[in-house]
């Protein structure tokens, strides 16, 4: 099984950025947990982060072309704005699970809507970085 974890803007600052909301783990910490979990199931895992919408779109397209079986995607703030990312998810025949560290529904109004969720298998929000593990397990254990 080939899995991809994608992270959007500002998640490269995890651990330093508003730790009261996003926690003290770094993105490297999250990557290490994801890689370790995938290895337990003999699955291949790529873990990527970009602050650029177009690069995330390119990676979604490449995932289909390269035979990725499932994508765990934290789109960051693009969650709330990006029709282009929504269209990219709709365009590929690869299941995507949307993950948010914080509970977007308990935060500012503008974070309550996801432009992407309707094109995803499901959404995990507010469970901290554990959400990445849960999303991966959905692919690994189904
Ligand atoms: O909780 C998260 O992981 C999401 C991460 C971000 O960077 C925010 O812009 C989203 O609104 C929430």
GROMACS .gro file of C-alpha atoms and ligand atoms in nm:
model
  154
    1UNK     CA    1   0.000   0.000   0.000
    2UNK     CA    2   0.122   0.350  -0.093
    3UNK     CA    3   0.011   0.638   0.124
    4UNK     CA    4   0.067   1.013   0.110
    5UNK     CA    5   0.038   1.269   0.391
    6UNK     CA    6   0.006   1.626   0.266
    7UNK     CA    7   0.028   1.940   0.479
    8UNK     CA    8  -0.063   2.289   0.371
    9UNK     CA    9   0.051   2.636   0.466
   10UNK     CA   10   0.207   2.727   0.801
   11UNK     CA   11   0.218   2.364   0.919
   12UNK     CA   12   0.594   2.377   0.875
   13UNK     CA   13   0.583   2.603   1.181
   14UNK     CA   14   0.408   2.343   1.398
   15UNK     CA   15   0.547   2.344   1.751
   16UNK     CA   16   0.630   2.712   1.737
   17UNK     CA   17   0.306   2.843   1.591
   18UNK     CA   18   0.026   2.908   1.843
   19UNK     CA   19   0.111   2.600   2.057
   20UNK     CA   20  -0.199   2.661   2.268
   21UNK     CA   21  -0.400   2.568   1.958
   22UNK     CA   22  -0.176   2.334   1.761
   23UNK     CA   23   0.037   2.181   2.038
   24UNK     CA   24   0.410   2.159   2.089
   25UNK     CA   25   0.492   1.874   1.849
   26UNK     CA   26   0.683   1.970   1.537
   27UNK     CA   27   0.585   1.856   1.190
   28UNK     CA   28   0.893   1.634   1.201
   29UNK     CA   29   0.749   1.468   1.512
   30UNK     CA   30   0.423   1.404   1.326
   31UNK     CA   31   0.612   1.271   1.025
   32UNK     CA   32   0.810   1.030   1.242
   33UNK     CA   33   0.489   0.894   1.398
   34UNK     CA   34   0.329   0.849   1.055
   35UNK     CA   35   0.635   0.677   0.908
   36UNK     CA   36   0.660   0.445   1.210
   37UNK     CA   37   0.293   0.350   1.188
   38UNK     CA   38   0.306   0.283   0.815
   39UNK     CA   39   0.614   0.063   0.861
   40UNK     CA   40   0.421  -0.153   1.110
   41UNK     CA   41   0.187  -0.236   0.819
   42UNK     CA   42   0.463  -0.263   0.559
   43UNK     CA   43   0.312   0.035   0.379
   44UNK     CA   44   0.504   0.299   0.188
   45UNK     CA   45   0.446   0.654   0.308
   46UNK     CA   46   0.543   0.994   0.172
   47UNK     CA   47   0.507   1.298   0.397
   48UNK     CA   48   0.505   1.645   0.237
   49UNK     CA   49   0.436   2.006   0.328
   50UNK     CA   50   0.396   2.317   0.113
   51UNK     CA   51   0.292   2.675   0.165
   52UNK     CA   52   0.191   2.696  -0.201
   53UNK     CA   53  -0.153   2.601  -0.332
   54UNK     CA   54  -0.032   2.506  -0.678
   55UNK     CA   55   0.233   2.271  -0.541
   56UNK     CA   56  -0.030   2.093  -0.330
   57UNK     CA   57  -0.247   2.060  -0.641
   58UNK     CA   58   0.045   1.918  -0.839
   59UNK     CA   59   0.111   1.663  -0.561
   60UNK     CA   60  -0.256   1.555  -0.564
   61UNK     CA   61  -0.241   1.497  -0.941
   62UNK     CA   62   0.092   1.313  -0.909
   63UNK     CA   63  -0.055   1.091  -0.638
   64UNK     CA   64  -0.309   0.949  -0.884
   65UNK     CA   65  -0.050   0.913  -1.158
   66UNK     CA   66   0.193   0.730  -0.927
   67UNK     CA   67  -0.057   0.483  -0.778
   68UNK     CA   68  -0.106   0.627  -0.432
   69UNK     CA   69  -0.383   0.433  -0.252
   70UNK     CA   70  -0.484   0.696   0.002
   71UNK     CA   71  -0.410   1.055   0.100
   72UNK     CA   72  -0.421   1.213   0.446
   73UNK     CA   73  -0.450   1.587   0.390
   74UNK     CA   74  -0.428   1.879   0.629
   75UNK     CA   75  -0.488   2.170   0.389
   76UNK     CA   76  -0.431   2.435   0.656
   77UNK     CA   77  -0.607   2.761   0.578
   78UNK     CA   78  -0.671   2.654   0.219
   79UNK     CA   79  -0.942   2.436   0.374
   80UNK     CA   80  -1.164   2.740   0.398
   81UNK     CA   81  -1.087   2.908   0.067
   82UNK     CA   82  -0.963   2.679  -0.206
   83UNK     CA   83  -1.201   2.576  -0.480
   84UNK     CA   84  -0.891   2.478  -0.678
   85UNK     CA   85  -0.791   2.218  -0.416
   86UNK     CA   86  -1.152   2.097  -0.398
   87UNK     CA   87  -1.147   2.050  -0.776
   88UNK     CA   88  -0.811   1.869  -0.758
   89UNK     CA   89  -0.950   1.621  -0.503
   90UNK     CA   90  -1.261   1.572  -0.719
   91UNK     CA   91  -1.038   1.520  -1.024
   92UNK     CA   92  -0.834   1.232  -0.885
   93UNK     CA   93  -0.946   0.875  -0.822
   94UNK     CA   94  -0.767   0.858  -0.487
   95UNK     CA   95  -0.949   0.868  -0.151
   96UNK     CA   96  -0.862   1.170   0.063
   97UNK     CA   97  -0.921   1.209   0.438
   98UNK     CA   98  -0.917   1.569   0.559
   99UNK     CA   99  -0.743   1.622   0.894
  100UNK     CA  100  -0.730   1.925   1.121
  101UNK     CA  101  -0.535   1.937   1.447
  102UNK     CA  102  -0.776   2.191   1.599
  103UNK     CA  103  -1.155   2.167   1.605
  104UNK     CA  104  -1.234   2.407   1.325
  105UNK     CA  105  -1.600   2.416   1.432
  106UNK     CA  106  -1.510   2.566   1.771
  107UNK     CA  107  -1.295   2.842   1.625
  108UNK     CA  108  -1.357   3.159   1.427
  109UNK     CA  109  -1.662   3.153   1.201
  110UNK     CA  110  -1.448   3.167   0.888
  111UNK     CA  111  -1.291   2.834   0.981
  112UNK     CA  112  -1.622   2.651   1.022
  113UNK     CA  113  -1.663   2.573   0.652
  114UNK     CA  114  -1.440   2.338   0.459
  115UNK     CA  115  -1.447   2.386   0.082
  116UNK     CA  116  -1.288   2.042   0.047
  117UNK     CA  117  -1.474   1.810   0.287
  118UNK     CA  118  -1.755   1.721   0.046
  119UNK     CA  119  -1.497   1.571  -0.191
  120UNK     CA  120  -1.321   1.375   0.087
  121UNK     CA  121  -1.394   1.033   0.238
  122UNK     CA  122  -1.427   1.206   0.573
  123UNK     CA  123  -1.295   1.475   0.805
  124UNK     CA  124  -1.113   1.438   1.137
  125UNK     CA  125  -1.096   1.760   1.335
  126UNK     CA  126  -1.002   1.857   1.691
  127UNK     CA  127  -0.818   1.541   1.796
  128UNK     CA  128  -0.476   1.696   1.776
  129UNK     CA  129  -0.208   1.519   1.578
  130UNK     CA  130  -0.376   1.189   1.669
  131UNK     CA  131  -0.602   1.269   1.376
  132UNK     CA  132  -0.320   1.185   1.138
  133UNK     CA  133  -0.284   0.839   1.296
  134UNK     CA  134  -0.658   0.777   1.283
  135UNK     CA  135  -0.675   0.873   0.917
  136UNK     CA  136  -0.379   0.651   0.831
  137UNK     CA  137  -0.536   0.359   1.019
  138UNK     CA  138  -0.850   0.398   0.810
  139UNK     CA  139  -0.640   0.318   0.504
  140UNK     CA  140  -0.406   0.068   0.670
  141UNK     CA  141  -0.669  -0.138   0.851
  142UNK     CA  142  -0.961  -0.142   0.611
  143LIG     O1  143  -0.631   2.269   1.282
  143LIG     C1  144  -0.561   2.260   1.178
  143LIG     O2  145  -0.477   2.171   1.159
  143LIG     C2  146  -0.580   2.364   1.067
  143LIG     C3  147  -0.453   2.433   1.039
  143LIG     C4  148  -0.445   2.561   0.997
  143LIG     O3  149  -0.328   2.613   0.961
  143LIG     C5  150  -0.564   2.651   0.999
  143LIG     O4  151  -0.558   2.753   0.898
  143LIG     C6  152  -0.692   2.572   0.988
  143LIG     O5  153  -0.804   2.658   1.004
  143LIG     C7  154  -0.693   2.459   1.093
   0.00000   0.00000   0.00000
